[in-house]
mmCIF file of C-alpha atoms in Angstrom:
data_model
loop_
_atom_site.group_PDB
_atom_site.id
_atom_site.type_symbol
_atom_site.label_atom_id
_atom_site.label_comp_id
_atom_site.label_asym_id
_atom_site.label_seq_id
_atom_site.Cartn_x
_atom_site.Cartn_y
_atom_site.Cartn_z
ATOM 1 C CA UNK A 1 13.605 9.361 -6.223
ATOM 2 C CA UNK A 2 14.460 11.703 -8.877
ATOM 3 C CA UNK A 3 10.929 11.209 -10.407
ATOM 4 C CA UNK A 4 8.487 14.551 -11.059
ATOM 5 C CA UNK A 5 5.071 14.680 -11.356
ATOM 6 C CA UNK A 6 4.148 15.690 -15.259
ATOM 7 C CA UNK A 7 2.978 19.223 -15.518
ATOM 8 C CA UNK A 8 -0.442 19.006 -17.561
ATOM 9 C CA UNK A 9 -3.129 21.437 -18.224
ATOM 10 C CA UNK A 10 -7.019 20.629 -17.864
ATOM 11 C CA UNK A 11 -9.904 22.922 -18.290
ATOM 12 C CA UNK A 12 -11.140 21.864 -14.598
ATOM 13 C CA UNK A 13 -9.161 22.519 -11.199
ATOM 14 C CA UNK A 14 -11.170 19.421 -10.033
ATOM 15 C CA UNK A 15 -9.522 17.202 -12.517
ATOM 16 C CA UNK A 16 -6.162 18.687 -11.357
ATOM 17 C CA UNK A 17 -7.017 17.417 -7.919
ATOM 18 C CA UNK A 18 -7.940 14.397 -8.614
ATOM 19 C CA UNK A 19 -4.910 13.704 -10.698
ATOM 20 C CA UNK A 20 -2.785 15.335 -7.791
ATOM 21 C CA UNK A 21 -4.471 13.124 -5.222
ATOM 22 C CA UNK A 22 -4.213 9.812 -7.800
ATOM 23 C CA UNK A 23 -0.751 10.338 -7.997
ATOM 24 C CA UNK A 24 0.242 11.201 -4.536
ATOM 25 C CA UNK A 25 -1.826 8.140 -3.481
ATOM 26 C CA UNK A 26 0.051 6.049 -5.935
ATOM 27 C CA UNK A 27 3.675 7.403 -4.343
ATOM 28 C CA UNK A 28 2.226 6.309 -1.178
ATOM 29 C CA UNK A 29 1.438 3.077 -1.745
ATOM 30 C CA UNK A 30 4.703 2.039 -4.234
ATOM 31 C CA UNK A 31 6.791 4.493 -2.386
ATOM 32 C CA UNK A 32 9.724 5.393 -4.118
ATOM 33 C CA UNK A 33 10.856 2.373 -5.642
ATOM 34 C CA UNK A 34 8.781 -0.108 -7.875
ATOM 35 C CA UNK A 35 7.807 -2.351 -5.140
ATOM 36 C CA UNK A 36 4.307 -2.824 -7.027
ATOM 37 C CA UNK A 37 6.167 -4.260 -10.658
ATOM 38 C CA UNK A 38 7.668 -7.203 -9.380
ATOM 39 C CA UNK A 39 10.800 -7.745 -11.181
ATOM 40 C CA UNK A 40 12.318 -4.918 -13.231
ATOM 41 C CA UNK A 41 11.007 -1.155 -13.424
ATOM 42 C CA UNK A 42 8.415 -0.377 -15.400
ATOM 43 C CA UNK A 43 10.653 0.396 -18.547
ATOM 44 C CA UNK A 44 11.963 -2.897 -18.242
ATOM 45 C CA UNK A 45 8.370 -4.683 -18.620
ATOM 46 C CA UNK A 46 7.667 -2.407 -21.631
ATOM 47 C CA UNK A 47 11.128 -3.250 -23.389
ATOM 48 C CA UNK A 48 10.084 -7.007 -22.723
ATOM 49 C CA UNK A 49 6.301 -6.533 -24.504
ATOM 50 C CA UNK A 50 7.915 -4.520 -26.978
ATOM 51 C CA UNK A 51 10.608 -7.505 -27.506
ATOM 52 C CA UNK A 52 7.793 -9.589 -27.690
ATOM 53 C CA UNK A 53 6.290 -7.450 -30.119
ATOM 54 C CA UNK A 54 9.173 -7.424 -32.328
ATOM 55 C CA UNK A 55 9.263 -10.904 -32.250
ATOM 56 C CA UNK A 56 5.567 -11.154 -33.638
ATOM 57 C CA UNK A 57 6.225 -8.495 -36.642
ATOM 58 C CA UNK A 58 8.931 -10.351 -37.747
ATOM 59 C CA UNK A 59 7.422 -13.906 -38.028
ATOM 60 C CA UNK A 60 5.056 -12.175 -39.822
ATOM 61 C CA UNK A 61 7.337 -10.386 -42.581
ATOM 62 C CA UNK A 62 9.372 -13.585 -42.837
ATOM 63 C CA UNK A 63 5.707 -15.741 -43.151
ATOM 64 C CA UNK A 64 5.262 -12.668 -46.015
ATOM 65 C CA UNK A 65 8.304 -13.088 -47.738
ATOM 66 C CA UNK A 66 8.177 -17.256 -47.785
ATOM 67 C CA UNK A 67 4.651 -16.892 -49.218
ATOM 68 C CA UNK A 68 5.818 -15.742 -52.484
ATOM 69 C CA UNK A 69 9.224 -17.597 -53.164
ATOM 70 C CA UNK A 70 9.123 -21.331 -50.931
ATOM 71 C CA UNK A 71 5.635 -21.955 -50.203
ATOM 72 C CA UNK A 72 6.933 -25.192 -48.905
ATOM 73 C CA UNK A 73 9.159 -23.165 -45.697
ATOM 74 C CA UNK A 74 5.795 -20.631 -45.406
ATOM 75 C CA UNK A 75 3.501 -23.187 -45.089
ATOM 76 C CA UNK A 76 6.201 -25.378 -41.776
ATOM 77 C CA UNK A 77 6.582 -22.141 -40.458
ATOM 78 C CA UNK A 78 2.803 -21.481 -40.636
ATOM 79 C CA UNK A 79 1.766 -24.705 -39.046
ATOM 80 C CA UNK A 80 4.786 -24.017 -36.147
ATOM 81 C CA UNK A 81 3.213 -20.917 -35.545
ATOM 82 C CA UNK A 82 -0.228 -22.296 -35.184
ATOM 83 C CA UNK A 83 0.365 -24.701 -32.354
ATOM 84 C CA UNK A 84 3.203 -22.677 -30.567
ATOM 85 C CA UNK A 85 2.068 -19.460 -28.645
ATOM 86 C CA UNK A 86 3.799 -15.923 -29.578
ATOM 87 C CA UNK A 87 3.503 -14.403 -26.627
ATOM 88 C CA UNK A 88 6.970 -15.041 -25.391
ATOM 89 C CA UNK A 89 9.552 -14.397 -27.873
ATOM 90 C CA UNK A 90 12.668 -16.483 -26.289
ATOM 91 C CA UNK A 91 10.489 -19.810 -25.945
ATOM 92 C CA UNK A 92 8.875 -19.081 -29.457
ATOM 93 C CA UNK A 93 12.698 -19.135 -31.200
ATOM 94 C CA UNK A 94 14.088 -21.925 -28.590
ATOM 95 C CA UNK A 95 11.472 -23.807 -30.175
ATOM 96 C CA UNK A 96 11.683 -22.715 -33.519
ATOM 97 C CA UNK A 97 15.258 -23.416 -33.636
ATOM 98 C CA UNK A 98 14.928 -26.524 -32.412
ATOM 99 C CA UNK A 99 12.483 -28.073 -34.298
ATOM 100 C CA UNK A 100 14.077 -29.053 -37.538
ATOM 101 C CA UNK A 101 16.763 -27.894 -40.173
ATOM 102 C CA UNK A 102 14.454 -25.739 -41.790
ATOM 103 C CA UNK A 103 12.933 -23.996 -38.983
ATOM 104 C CA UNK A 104 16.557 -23.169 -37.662
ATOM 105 C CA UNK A 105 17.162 -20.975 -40.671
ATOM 106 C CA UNK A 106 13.863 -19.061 -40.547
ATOM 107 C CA UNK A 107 14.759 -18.756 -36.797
ATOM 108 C CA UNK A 108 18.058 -17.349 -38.091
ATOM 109 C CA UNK A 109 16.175 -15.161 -40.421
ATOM 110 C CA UNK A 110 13.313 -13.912 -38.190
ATOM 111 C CA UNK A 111 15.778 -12.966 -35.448
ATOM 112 C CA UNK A 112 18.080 -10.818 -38.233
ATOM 113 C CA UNK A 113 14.657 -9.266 -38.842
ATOM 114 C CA UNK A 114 13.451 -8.751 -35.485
ATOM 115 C CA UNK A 115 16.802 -6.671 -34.940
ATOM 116 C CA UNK A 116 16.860 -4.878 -38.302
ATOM 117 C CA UNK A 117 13.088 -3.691 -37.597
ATOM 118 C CA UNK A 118 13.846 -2.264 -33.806
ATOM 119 C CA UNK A 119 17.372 -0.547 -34.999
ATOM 120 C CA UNK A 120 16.330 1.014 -38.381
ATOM 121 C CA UNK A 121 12.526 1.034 -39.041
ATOM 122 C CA UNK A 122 10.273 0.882 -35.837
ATOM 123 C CA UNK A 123 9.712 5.018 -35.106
ATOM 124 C CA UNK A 124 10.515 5.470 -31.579
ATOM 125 C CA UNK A 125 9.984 9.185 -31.346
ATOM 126 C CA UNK A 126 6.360 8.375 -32.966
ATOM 127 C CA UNK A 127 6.027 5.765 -30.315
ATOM 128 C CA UNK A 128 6.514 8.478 -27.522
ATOM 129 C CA UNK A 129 4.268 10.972 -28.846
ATOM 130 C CA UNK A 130 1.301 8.478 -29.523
ATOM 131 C CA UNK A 131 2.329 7.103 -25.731
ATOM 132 C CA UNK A 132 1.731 10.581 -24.099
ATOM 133 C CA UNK A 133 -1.311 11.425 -26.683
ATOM 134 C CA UNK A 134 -3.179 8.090 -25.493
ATOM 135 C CA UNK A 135 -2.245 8.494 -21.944
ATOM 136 C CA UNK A 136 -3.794 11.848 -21.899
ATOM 137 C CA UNK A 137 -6.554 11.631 -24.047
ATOM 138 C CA UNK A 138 -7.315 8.124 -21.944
ATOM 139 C CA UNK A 139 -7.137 10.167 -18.721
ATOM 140 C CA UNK A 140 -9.190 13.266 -19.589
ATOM 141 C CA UNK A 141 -11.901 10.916 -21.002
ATOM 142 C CA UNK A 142 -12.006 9.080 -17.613
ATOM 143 C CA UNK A 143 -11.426 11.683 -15.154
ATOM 144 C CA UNK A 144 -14.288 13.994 -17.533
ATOM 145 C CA UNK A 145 -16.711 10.619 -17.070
ATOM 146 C CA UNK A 146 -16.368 10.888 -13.442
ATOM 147 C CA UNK A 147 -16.935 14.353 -13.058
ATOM 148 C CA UNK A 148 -20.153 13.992 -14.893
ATOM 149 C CA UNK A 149 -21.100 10.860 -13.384
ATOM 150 C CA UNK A 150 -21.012 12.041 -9.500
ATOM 151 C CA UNK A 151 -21.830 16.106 -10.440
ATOM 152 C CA UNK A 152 -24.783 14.801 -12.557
ATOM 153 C CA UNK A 153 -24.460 17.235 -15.013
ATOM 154 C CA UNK A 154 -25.781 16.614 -18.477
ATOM 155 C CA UNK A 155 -23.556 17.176 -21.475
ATOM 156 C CA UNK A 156 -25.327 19.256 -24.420
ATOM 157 C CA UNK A 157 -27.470 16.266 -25.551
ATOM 158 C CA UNK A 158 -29.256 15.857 -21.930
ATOM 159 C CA UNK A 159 -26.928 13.002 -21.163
ATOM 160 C CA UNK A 160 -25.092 11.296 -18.730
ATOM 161 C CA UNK A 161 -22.118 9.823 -20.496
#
């Protein structure tokens, strides 16, 4: 309810409609709430990929760090990781840590990391700029496509892109 539309610039009033329109068409059709997410708002999906991503980065600095001092522990974690999917983080360490003695620890280890890399040394401010930077940029590329694909006007080089 308490949501605004984002104030953004364009060279184009017709891009400014369209975005208008876009988003007043999306309000319609999620109305206020986030009927169209299925569980959770949308923040609540990103802080799950972004779990999911932590996950990944630290089986990967913990496969980095057993590489050069137990080869034996880098190469069971190695072959764990190649037949068990990443792409959920709480089934990836339920497994892990219940595979053997060994894997327990790393489990141990790669959820210390996994912590210590969101709370000290992931750069959330950086992670907001290049958010809004992409969105944009994404936008203005798409919405500038359109324009020149149903104006049919050429760019400088005499092309439709």
């Amino acid at each position: 309810m308490g949501r605004t539309t984002p104030r953004i610039s364009h060279e184009t009033g017709l891009v400014q409609v369209v975005y208008v329109l876009l988003t007043q068409f999306g309000r319609a059709v999620l109305g206020n709430g986030y009927s169209g997410f299925g569980e959770g708002s949308p923040e609540r999906k990103a802080a799950t990929n972004l779990q999911h991503f932590f996950n990944y980065v630290a089986v990967r600095v913990v496969l980095a760090q057993l590489e050069s001092y137990n080869r034996e522990a880098y190469y069971e974690l190695k072959e764990f990781v190649s037949r068990t999917s990443l792409n959920d983080a709480e089934i990836f360490c339920k497994k892990l840590i219940r595979e053997s003695p060994r894997l327990k620890g790393l489990a141990m280890r790669i959820l210390e990391v996994r912590s210590a890399y969101v709370k000290r040394d992931f750069e959330w401010d950086n992670l907001k700029k290049l958010s809004f930077k992409m969105v944009d940029d994404s936008n203005t590329k798409l919405m500038r496509d359109y324009v020149l694909e149903v104006s049919h006007i050429e760019d400088e080089n005499h092309n439709i892109k």
